[in-house]
mmCIF file of C-alpha atoms in Angstrom:
data_model
loop_
_atom_site.group_PDB
_atom_site.id
_atom_site.type_symbol
_atom_site.label_atom_id
_atom_site.label_comp_id
_atom_site.label_asym_id
_atom_site.label_seq_id
_atom_site.Cartn_x
_atom_site.Cartn_y
_atom_site.Cartn_z
ATOM 1 C CA GLN A 1 45.175 -157.100 -35.928
ATOM 2 C CA LYS A 2 48.733 -156.725 -37.193
ATOM 3 C CA GLU A 3 49.355 -157.963 -40.711
ATOM 4 C CA VAL A 4 52.324 -160.134 -39.720
ATOM 5 C CA GLU A 5 52.663 -161.169 -36.096
ATOM 6 C CA GLN A 6 55.586 -162.663 -34.252
ATOM 7 C CA ASN A 7 56.228 -163.279 -30.597
ATOM 8 C CA SER A 8 58.801 -160.642 -29.650
ATOM 9 C CA GLY A 9 60.544 -162.953 -27.211
ATOM 10 C CA PRO A 10 63.179 -163.177 -26.083
ATOM 11 C CA LEU A 11 63.263 -166.881 -26.772
ATOM 12 C CA SER A 12 66.065 -168.530 -24.854
ATOM 13 C CA VAL A 13 67.315 -172.029 -25.717
ATOM 14 C CA PRO A 14 70.416 -173.967 -24.646
ATOM 15 C CA GLU A 15 73.162 -174.685 -27.126
ATOM 16 C CA GLY A 16 72.370 -177.760 -29.196
ATOM 17 C CA ALA A 17 68.603 -177.498 -28.738
ATOM 18 C CA ILE A 18 65.938 -176.821 -31.369
ATOM 19 C CA ALA A 19 64.694 -173.243 -31.575
ATOM 20 C CA SER A 20 61.157 -172.812 -32.897
ATOM 21 C CA LEU A 21 60.075 -169.440 -34.231
ATOM 22 C CA ASN A 22 56.508 -168.720 -35.279
ATOM 23 C CA CYS A 23 54.725 -166.203 -37.472
ATOM 24 C CA THR A 24 51.105 -165.623 -38.456
ATOM 25 C CA TYR A 25 49.800 -163.410 -41.241
ATOM 26 C CA SER A 26 46.425 -161.911 -42.013
ATOM 27 C CA ASP A 27 46.284 -161.588 -45.818
ATOM 28 C CA ARG A 28 44.986 -164.854 -47.273
ATOM 29 C CA VAL A 29 46.225 -164.059 -50.776
ATOM 30 C CA SER A 30 49.861 -163.917 -49.651
ATOM 31 C CA GLN A 31 52.033 -166.233 -51.737
ATOM 32 C CA SER A 32 55.645 -165.623 -50.766
ATOM 33 C CA PHE A 33 57.169 -166.011 -47.321
ATOM 34 C CA PHE A 34 60.669 -165.329 -46.049
ATOM 35 C CA TRP A 35 62.779 -165.602 -42.944
ATOM 36 C CA TYR A 36 65.584 -163.119 -42.308
ATOM 37 C CA ARG A 37 68.138 -162.936 -39.525
ATOM 38 C CA GLN A 38 69.289 -159.581 -38.188
ATOM 39 C CA TYR A 39 72.182 -159.121 -35.808
ATOM 40 C CA SER A 40 72.169 -156.010 -33.654
ATOM 41 C CA GLY A 41 73.271 -152.990 -35.665
ATOM 42 C CA LYS A 42 73.383 -154.947 -38.922
ATOM 43 C CA SER A 43 71.119 -155.367 -41.925
ATOM 44 C CA PRO A 44 68.736 -158.308 -42.418
ATOM 45 C CA GLU A 45 70.171 -161.333 -44.186
ATOM 46 C CA LEU A 46 68.036 -163.869 -45.976
ATOM 47 C CA ILE A 47 67.801 -167.317 -44.422
ATOM 48 C CA MET A 48 65.060 -169.004 -46.411
ATOM 49 C CA SER A 49 62.093 -168.493 -48.675
ATOM 50 C CA ILE A 50 59.034 -170.755 -48.862
ATOM 51 C CA TYR A 51 56.086 -170.707 -51.234
ATOM 52 C CA SER A 52 54.253 -174.045 -50.899
ATOM 53 C CA ASN A 53 52.562 -175.766 -48.005
ATOM 54 C CA GLY A 54 54.809 -178.145 -46.120
ATOM 55 C CA ASP A 55 58.420 -178.158 -45.034
ATOM 56 C CA LYS A 56 61.557 -176.830 -46.689
ATOM 57 C CA GLU A 57 64.955 -177.730 -45.279
ATOM 58 C CA ASP A 58 68.301 -175.989 -45.743
ATOM 59 C CA GLY A 59 71.084 -177.203 -43.494
ATOM 60 C CA ARG A 60 70.110 -176.652 -39.877
ATOM 61 C CA PHE A 61 67.079 -174.584 -40.865
ATOM 62 C CA THR A 62 63.586 -175.838 -41.693
ATOM 63 C CA ALA A 63 60.762 -173.541 -42.763
ATOM 64 C CA GLN A 64 57.182 -174.737 -42.457
ATOM 65 C CA LEU A 65 54.169 -173.188 -44.178
ATOM 66 C CA ASN A 66 50.479 -173.806 -43.575
ATOM 67 C CA LYS A 67 48.398 -171.496 -45.755
ATOM 68 C CA ALA A 68 45.079 -172.759 -44.399
ATOM 69 C CA SER A 69 46.110 -171.683 -40.907
ATOM 70 C CA GLN A 70 48.038 -168.645 -42.213
ATOM 71 C CA TYR A 71 51.060 -169.771 -40.294
ATOM 72 C CA VAL A 72 54.748 -170.001 -41.097
ATOM 73 C CA SER A 73 57.505 -171.188 -38.788
ATOM 74 C CA LEU A 74 61.274 -171.599 -38.684
ATOM 75 C CA LEU A 75 63.060 -174.389 -36.851
ATOM 76 C CA ILE A 76 66.755 -174.119 -36.063
ATOM 77 C CA ARG A 77 68.347 -177.440 -35.164
ATOM 78 C CA ASP A 78 71.514 -177.756 -33.091
ATOM 79 C CA SER A 79 71.290 -174.095 -32.091
ATOM 80 C CA GLN A 80 74.613 -172.300 -31.666
ATOM 81 C CA PRO A 81 75.455 -169.122 -29.734
ATOM 82 C CA SER A 82 76.133 -167.511 -33.122
ATOM 83 C CA ASP A 83 72.444 -168.002 -33.952
ATOM 84 C CA SER A 84 71.574 -165.410 -31.296
ATOM 85 C CA ALA A 85 69.881 -162.636 -33.274
ATOM 86 C CA THR A 86 66.489 -161.243 -34.160
ATOM 87 C CA TYR A 87 64.555 -163.327 -36.685
ATOM 88 C CA LEU A 88 62.196 -161.503 -39.009
ATOM 89 C CA CYS A 89 59.269 -163.062 -40.824
ATOM 90 C CA ALA A 90 58.332 -161.351 -44.115
ATOM 91 C CA VAL A 91 55.268 -161.823 -46.275
ATOM 92 C CA ILE A 92 54.591 -160.506 -49.754
ATOM 93 C CA GLN A 93 50.914 -159.673 -49.941
ATOM 94 C CA GLY A 94 48.869 -159.822 -53.102
ATOM 95 C CA GLY A 95 50.862 -157.470 -55.284
ATOM 96 C CA PHE A 96 54.314 -156.325 -54.341
ATOM 97 C CA LYS A 97 54.195 -154.920 -50.838
ATOM 98 C CA THR A 98 56.367 -156.771 -48.355
ATOM 99 C CA ILE A 99 55.287 -156.734 -44.736
ATOM 100 C CA PHE A 100 57.750 -157.632 -41.985
ATOM 101 C CA GLY A 101 56.900 -158.849 -38.533
ATOM 102 C CA ALA A 102 58.443 -157.061 -35.584
ATOM 103 C CA GLY A 103 60.855 -159.952 -35.085
ATOM 104 C CA THR A 104 61.617 -162.534 -32.422
ATOM 105 C CA ARG A 105 64.799 -162.194 -30.411
ATOM 106 C CA LEU A 106 66.596 -165.497 -29.940
ATOM 107 C CA PHE A 107 69.256 -166.153 -27.315
ATOM 108 C CA VAL A 108 71.242 -169.373 -27.471
ATOM 109 C CA LYS A 109 72.988 -170.061 -24.190
ATOM 110 C CA ALA A 110 76.382 -171.734 -24.293
ATOM 111 C CA ASN B 1 79.626 -160.197 -57.091
ATOM 112 C CA ALA B 2 79.053 -156.983 -55.222
ATOM 113 C CA GLY B 3 76.029 -156.915 -52.986
ATOM 114 C CA VAL B 4 73.601 -154.073 -52.508
ATOM 115 C CA MET B 5 75.503 -150.884 -51.778
ATOM 116 C CA GLN B 6 74.257 -147.938 -49.772
ATOM 117 C CA ASN B 7 75.880 -144.637 -49.031
ATOM 118 C CA PRO B 8 76.538 -142.878 -46.910
ATOM 119 C CA ARG B 9 76.594 -145.424 -44.103
ATOM 120 C CA HIS B 10 76.134 -142.683 -41.518
ATOM 121 C CA LEU B 11 74.564 -139.289 -42.092
ATOM 122 C CA VAL B 12 74.148 -136.446 -39.627
ATOM 123 C CA ARG B 13 71.827 -133.575 -40.431
ATOM 124 C CA ARG B 14 70.454 -130.621 -38.513
ATOM 125 C CA ARG B 15 66.742 -130.023 -38.366
ATOM 126 C CA GLY B 16 65.491 -128.420 -41.569
ATOM 127 C CA GLN B 17 68.280 -129.750 -43.789
ATOM 128 C CA GLU B 18 67.880 -132.254 -46.602
ATOM 129 C CA ALA B 19 69.035 -135.871 -46.493
ATOM 130 C CA ARG B 20 69.863 -137.865 -49.622
ATOM 131 C CA LEU B 21 70.329 -141.606 -49.297
ATOM 132 C CA ARG B 22 71.677 -143.670 -52.193
ATOM 133 C CA CYS B 23 71.221 -147.304 -53.073
ATOM 134 C CA SER B 24 72.918 -149.271 -55.835
ATOM 135 C CA PRO B 25 71.198 -152.625 -56.382
ATOM 136 C CA MET B 26 72.960 -155.890 -57.062
ATOM 137 C CA LYS B 27 74.002 -156.469 -60.653
ATOM 138 C CA GLY B 28 71.047 -157.641 -62.716
ATOM 139 C CA HIS B 29 68.471 -156.451 -60.176
ATOM 140 C CA SER B 30 65.911 -153.923 -61.388
ATOM 141 C CA HIS B 31 63.623 -153.886 -58.328
ATOM 142 C CA VAL B 32 64.442 -151.677 -55.349
ATOM 143 C CA TYR B 33 62.713 -151.361 -51.983
ATOM 144 C CA TRP B 34 63.262 -148.861 -49.188
ATOM 145 C CA TYR B 35 62.543 -149.598 -45.527
ATOM 146 C CA ARG B 36 62.855 -147.622 -42.313
ATOM 147 C CA GLN B 37 63.743 -149.157 -38.970
ATOM 148 C CA LEU B 38 63.488 -147.338 -35.670
ATOM 149 C CA PRO B 39 65.548 -148.635 -32.704
ATOM 150 C CA GLU B 40 64.124 -151.876 -31.294
ATOM 151 C CA GLU B 41 61.391 -151.921 -33.943
ATOM 152 C CA GLY B 42 60.688 -153.875 -37.099
ATOM 153 C CA LEU B 43 61.219 -152.877 -40.704
ATOM 154 C CA LYS B 44 58.582 -150.582 -42.152
ATOM 155 C CA PHE B 45 58.007 -150.671 -45.895
ATOM 156 C CA MET B 46 58.302 -147.260 -47.518
ATOM 157 C CA VAL B 47 58.440 -147.586 -51.286
ATOM 158 C CA TYR B 48 58.957 -150.068 -54.110
ATOM 159 C CA LEU B 49 60.492 -148.962 -57.399
ATOM 160 C CA GLN B 50 61.518 -150.386 -60.706
ATOM 161 C CA LYS B 51 63.668 -148.551 -63.194
ATOM 162 C CA GLU B 52 62.105 -145.107 -63.754
ATOM 163 C CA ASN B 53 58.841 -146.149 -62.087
ATOM 164 C CA ILE B 54 57.364 -145.968 -58.604
ATOM 165 C CA ILE B 55 55.310 -149.145 -58.171
ATOM 166 C CA ASP B 56 54.071 -148.750 -54.597
ATOM 167 C CA GLU B 57 54.732 -145.778 -52.337
ATOM 168 C CA SER B 58 51.975 -146.510 -49.850
ATOM 169 C CA GLY B 59 54.406 -146.661 -46.923
ATOM 170 C CA MET B 60 56.046 -143.335 -47.550
ATOM 171 C CA PRO B 61 54.893 -140.143 -45.786
ATOM 172 C CA LYS B 62 53.100 -137.847 -48.210
ATOM 173 C CA GLU B 63 55.178 -134.825 -47.326
ATOM 174 C CA ARG B 64 58.945 -134.274 -47.316
ATOM 175 C CA PHE B 65 59.783 -137.784 -48.590
ATOM 176 C CA SER B 66 60.417 -138.754 -52.197
ATOM 177 C CA ALA B 67 62.151 -141.585 -54.020
ATOM 178 C CA GLU B 68 63.425 -142.213 -57.496
ATOM 179 C CA PHE B 69 65.210 -144.909 -59.449
ATOM 180 C CA PRO B 70 66.476 -143.360 -62.674
ATOM 181 C CA LYS B 71 67.435 -145.227 -65.798
ATOM 182 C CA GLU B 72 71.079 -144.650 -64.980
ATOM 183 C CA GLY B 73 72.555 -144.444 -61.508
ATOM 184 C CA PRO B 74 71.452 -145.404 -58.016
ATOM 185 C CA SER B 75 68.065 -145.161 -56.394
ATOM 186 C CA ILE B 76 67.714 -142.058 -54.213
ATOM 187 C CA LEU B 77 65.581 -141.592 -51.105
ATOM 188 C CA ARG B 78 65.253 -137.906 -50.371
ATOM 189 C CA ILE B 79 64.030 -136.406 -47.119
ATOM 190 C CA GLN B 80 63.466 -132.680 -47.114
ATOM 191 C CA GLN B 81 63.412 -130.474 -44.002
ATOM 192 C CA VAL B 82 64.382 -133.316 -41.696
ATOM 193 C CA VAL B 83 63.001 -133.489 -38.169
ATOM 194 C CA ARG B 84 64.264 -135.438 -35.153
ATOM 195 C CA GLY B 85 61.632 -138.112 -35.740
ATOM 196 C CA ASP B 86 63.321 -138.977 -39.046
ATOM 197 C CA SER B 87 66.318 -140.375 -37.159
ATOM 198 C CA ALA B 88 66.403 -144.062 -38.022
ATOM 199 C CA ALA B 89 68.168 -146.712 -40.041
ATOM 200 C CA TYR B 90 67.122 -146.722 -43.681
ATOM 201 C CA PHE B 91 67.614 -149.958 -45.555
ATOM 202 C CA CYS B 92 67.485 -150.583 -49.249
ATOM 203 C CA ALA B 93 66.838 -154.026 -50.716
ATOM 204 C CA SER B 94 67.032 -155.195 -54.299
ATOM 205 C CA SER B 95 65.497 -158.072 -56.199
ATOM 206 C CA ARG B 96 65.870 -159.598 -59.623
ATOM 207 C CA THR B 97 62.244 -160.709 -59.922
ATOM 208 C CA GLY B 98 60.367 -158.631 -57.372
ATOM 209 C CA ASP B 99 60.287 -161.557 -54.961
ATOM 210 C CA THR B 100 63.372 -162.465 -52.918
ATOM 211 C CA GLN B 101 65.042 -159.335 -51.583
ATOM 212 C CA TYR B 102 68.656 -158.789 -50.559
ATOM 213 C CA PHE B 103 69.483 -155.971 -48.207
ATOM 214 C CA GLY B 104 72.191 -153.373 -48.231
ATOM 215 C CA PRO B 105 74.114 -152.376 -45.080
ATOM 216 C CA GLY B 106 71.805 -149.439 -44.382
ATOM 217 C CA THR B 107 72.219 -145.726 -43.748
ATOM 218 C CA ARG B 108 71.988 -144.505 -40.186
ATOM 219 C CA LEU B 109 70.457 -141.050 -40.189
ATOM 220 C CA THR B 110 70.819 -138.861 -37.128
ATOM 221 C CA VAL B 111 68.986 -135.550 -36.972
ATOM 222 C CA LEU B 112 70.356 -133.089 -34.444
#
């Protein structure tokens, strides 16, 4: 079992729709969770961090964390073509090691 | 405020040569991470350093690879006797607290 799993996609949504990206992790002691966006040929850029169970909203983005189910998700409302990218889920395990998922490719169709 | 800086942005080496990749963290950040990314693959953790200390190098190959973060100057990722399989993008990230990480633009290494 991979430590951090994401559906590789591609996930295709029409412009204006909600994109839902999911991530599961295996280490129960993980405490810190992050979503990054990476455009092709570019470096990852931080979208959001989340540490507590529940929802965290920032503009069009909402991160959701459920530690009991070892599940973290990212919702993108009113998706735009410029949101087309690969979205990386990252988890800091007990200690300092950060594990990234392989990423989900998102395509937003105009 | 300047972000994380990496140089060179592109590096070409022949098999057997050495590659040195540099990373200057954001101002006020004392935690540095190195990652490798192969085409169409995710980021693979290599090493985590604080000033003058290697905290976790569990993701770094035992041979040919080394990293340092001296008291003064940038962090250096060194690859000796490069092979074609070392061709990848190498990203550095820095953090103030060891939690949220901010990435540099990366160094694209090509081994001929």
